[in-house]
Coordinates of C-alpha atoms in Angstrom, one line a residue:
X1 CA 83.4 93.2 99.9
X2 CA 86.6 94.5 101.5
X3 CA 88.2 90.7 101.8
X4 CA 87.7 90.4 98.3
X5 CA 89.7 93.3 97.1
X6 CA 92.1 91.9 99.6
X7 CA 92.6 88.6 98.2
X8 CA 92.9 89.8 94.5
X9 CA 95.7 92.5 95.5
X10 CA 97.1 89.8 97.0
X11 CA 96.9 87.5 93.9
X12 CA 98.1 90.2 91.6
X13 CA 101.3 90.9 93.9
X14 CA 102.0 87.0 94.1
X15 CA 101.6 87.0 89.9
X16 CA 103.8 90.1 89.7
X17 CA 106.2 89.1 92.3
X18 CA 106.6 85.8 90.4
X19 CA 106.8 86.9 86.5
X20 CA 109.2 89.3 88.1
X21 CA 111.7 86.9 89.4
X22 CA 111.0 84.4 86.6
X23 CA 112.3 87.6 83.8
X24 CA 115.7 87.1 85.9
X25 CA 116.0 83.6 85.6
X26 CA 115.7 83.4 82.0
X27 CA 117.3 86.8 81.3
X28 CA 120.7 85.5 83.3
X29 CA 120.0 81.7 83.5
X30 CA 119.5 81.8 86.9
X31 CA 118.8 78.4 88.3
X32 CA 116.4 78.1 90.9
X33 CA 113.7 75.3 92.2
X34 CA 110.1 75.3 92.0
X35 CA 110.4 75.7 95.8
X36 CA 112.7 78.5 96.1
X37 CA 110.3 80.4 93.8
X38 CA 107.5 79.8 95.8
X39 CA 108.9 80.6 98.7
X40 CA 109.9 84.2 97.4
X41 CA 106.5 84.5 95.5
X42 CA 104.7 83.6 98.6
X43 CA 107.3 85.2 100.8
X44 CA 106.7 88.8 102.7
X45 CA 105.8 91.4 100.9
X46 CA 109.1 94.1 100.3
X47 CA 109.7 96.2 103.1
X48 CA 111.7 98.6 100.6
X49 CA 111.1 100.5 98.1
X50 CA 112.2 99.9 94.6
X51 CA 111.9 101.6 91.0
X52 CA 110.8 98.1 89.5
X53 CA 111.3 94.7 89.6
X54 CA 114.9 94.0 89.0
X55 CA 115.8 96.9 91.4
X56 CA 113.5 95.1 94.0
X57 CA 114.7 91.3 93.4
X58 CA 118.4 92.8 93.8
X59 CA 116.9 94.4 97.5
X60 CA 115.5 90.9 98.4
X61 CA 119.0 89.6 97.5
X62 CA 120.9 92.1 99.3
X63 CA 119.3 91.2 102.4
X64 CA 117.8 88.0 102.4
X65 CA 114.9 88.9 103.0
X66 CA 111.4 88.3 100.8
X67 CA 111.4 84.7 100.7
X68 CA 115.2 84.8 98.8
X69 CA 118.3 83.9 100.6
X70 CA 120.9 86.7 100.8
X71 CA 123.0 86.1 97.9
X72 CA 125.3 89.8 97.1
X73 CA 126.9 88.4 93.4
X74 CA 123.0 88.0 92.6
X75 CA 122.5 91.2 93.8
X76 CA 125.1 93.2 92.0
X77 CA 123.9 91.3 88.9
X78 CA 120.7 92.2 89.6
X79 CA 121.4 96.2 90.8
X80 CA 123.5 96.0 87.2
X81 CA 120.3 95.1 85.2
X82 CA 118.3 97.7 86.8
X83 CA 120.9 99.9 86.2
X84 CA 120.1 99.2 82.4
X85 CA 116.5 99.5 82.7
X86 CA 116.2 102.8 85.2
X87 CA 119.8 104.5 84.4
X88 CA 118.5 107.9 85.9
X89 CA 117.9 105.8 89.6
X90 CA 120.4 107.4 91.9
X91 CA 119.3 105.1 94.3
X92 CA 120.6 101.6 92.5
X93 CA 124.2 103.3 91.1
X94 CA 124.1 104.1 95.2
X95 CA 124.1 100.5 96.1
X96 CA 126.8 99.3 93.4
X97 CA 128.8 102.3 94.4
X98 CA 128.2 99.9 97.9
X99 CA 128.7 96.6 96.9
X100 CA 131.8 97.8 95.1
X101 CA 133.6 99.2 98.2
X102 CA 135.4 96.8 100.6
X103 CA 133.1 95.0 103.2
X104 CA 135.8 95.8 105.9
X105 CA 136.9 98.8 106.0
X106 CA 134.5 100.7 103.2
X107 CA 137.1 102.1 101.2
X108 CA 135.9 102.5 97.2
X109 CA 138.7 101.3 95.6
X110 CA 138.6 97.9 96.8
X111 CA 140.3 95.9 94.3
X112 CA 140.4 92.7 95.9
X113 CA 137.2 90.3 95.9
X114 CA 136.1 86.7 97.1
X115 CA 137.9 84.0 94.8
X116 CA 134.9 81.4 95.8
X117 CA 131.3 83.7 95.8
X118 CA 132.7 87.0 93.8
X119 CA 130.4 88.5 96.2
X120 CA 132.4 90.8 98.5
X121 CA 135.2 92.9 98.0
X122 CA 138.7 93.8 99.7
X123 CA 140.9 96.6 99.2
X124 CA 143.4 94.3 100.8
X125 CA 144.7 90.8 102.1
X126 CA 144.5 92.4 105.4
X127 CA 141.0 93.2 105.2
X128 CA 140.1 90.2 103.8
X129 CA 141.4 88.1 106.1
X130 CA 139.8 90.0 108.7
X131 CA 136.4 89.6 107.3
X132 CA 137.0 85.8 106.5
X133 CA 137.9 85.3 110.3
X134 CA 136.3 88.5 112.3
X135 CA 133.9 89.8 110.3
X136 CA 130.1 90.7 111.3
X137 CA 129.5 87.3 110.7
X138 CA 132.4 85.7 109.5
X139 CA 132.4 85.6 105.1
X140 CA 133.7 81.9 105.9
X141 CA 130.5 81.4 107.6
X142 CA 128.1 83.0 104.6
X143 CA 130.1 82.5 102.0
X144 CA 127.9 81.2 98.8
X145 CA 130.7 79.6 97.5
X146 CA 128.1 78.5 94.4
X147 CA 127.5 81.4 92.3
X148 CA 125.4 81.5 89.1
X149 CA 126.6 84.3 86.9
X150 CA 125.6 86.5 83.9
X151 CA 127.0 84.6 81.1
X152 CA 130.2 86.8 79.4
X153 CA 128.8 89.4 77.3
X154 CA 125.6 89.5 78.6
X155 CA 125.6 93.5 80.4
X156 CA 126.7 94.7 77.1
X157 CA 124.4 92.4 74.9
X158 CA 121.2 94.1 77.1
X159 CA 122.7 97.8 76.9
X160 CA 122.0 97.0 73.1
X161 CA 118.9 95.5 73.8
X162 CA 117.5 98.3 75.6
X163 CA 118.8 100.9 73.7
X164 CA 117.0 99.9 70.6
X165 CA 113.5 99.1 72.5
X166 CA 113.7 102.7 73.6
X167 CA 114.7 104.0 69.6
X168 CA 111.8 101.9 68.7
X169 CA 109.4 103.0 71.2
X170 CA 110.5 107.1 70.5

């Protein structure tokens, strides 16, 4: 009886993990394969804890982890949307308050980013170079160079969005 329960938690998570990440891609366009999806649907289960699923597809981004490879531009994005969605959530303004700062030295103001993924940021040529060359590993070595972006307009478009569900809904 137990092995039952089991298997349809599992089912449900695998459904819910997948209608999750499949919001994303057509909210943002997101490209993936049929095989990349799987592969996150059927990955590991999250070993973090998340307000919902944008906040926990940006976590599997941000690390690389849950079947998705570590991609930080998708996980901005994604930390951005849940933003939207769970604007009280100290924990996701945390991370972009991270992903903001520069990879090398963590100063906030870093104003300087990645001209191939967008993913990382500098707060100087110095530290950039650094992190190209030195850094813990090398960008030059996990740089995605390929990024898929939020079309222009599209943060602002879902702000809108959102805010008129919630008028609707009160």
């Amino acid at each position: 009886p137990g092995d039952k329960k089991d298997v349809d938690l599992l089912n449900y998570v695998h459904a819910a993990k997948k209608k999750a990440l499949l919001d994303a891609m057509e909210l943002s366009g997101l490209q993936m394969t049929d095989e990349a999806v799987e592969r996150y649907v059927s990955g590991p289960l999250p070993d973090h804890d998340a307000c919902g699923k944008f906040d926990n597809l940006a976590r599997c981004f941000l690390h690389g982890r849950c079947g998705l490879e570590k991609n930080l531009r998708l996980a901005k994005e994604m930390f951005k949307v849940a933003e939207i969605y769970y604007p009280d959530n100290a924990a996701v303004a945390e991370e972009l308050v991270k992903l903001r700062a520069c990879v090398t030295c963590g100063r906030t103001d870093a104003r300087w980013g990645c001209k191939l993924c967008r993913g990382v940021r500098y707060c100087d040529k110095r530290c950039q170079q650094r992190d190209w060359n030195r850094g813990d590993p090398p960008h030059k070595e996990t740089c995605a160079r390929v990024v898929h972006m939020f079309p222009p307009g599209f943060f602002g478009a879902l702000r809108e969005k959102v805010a008129k569900e919630e008028e609707a809904s009160a």
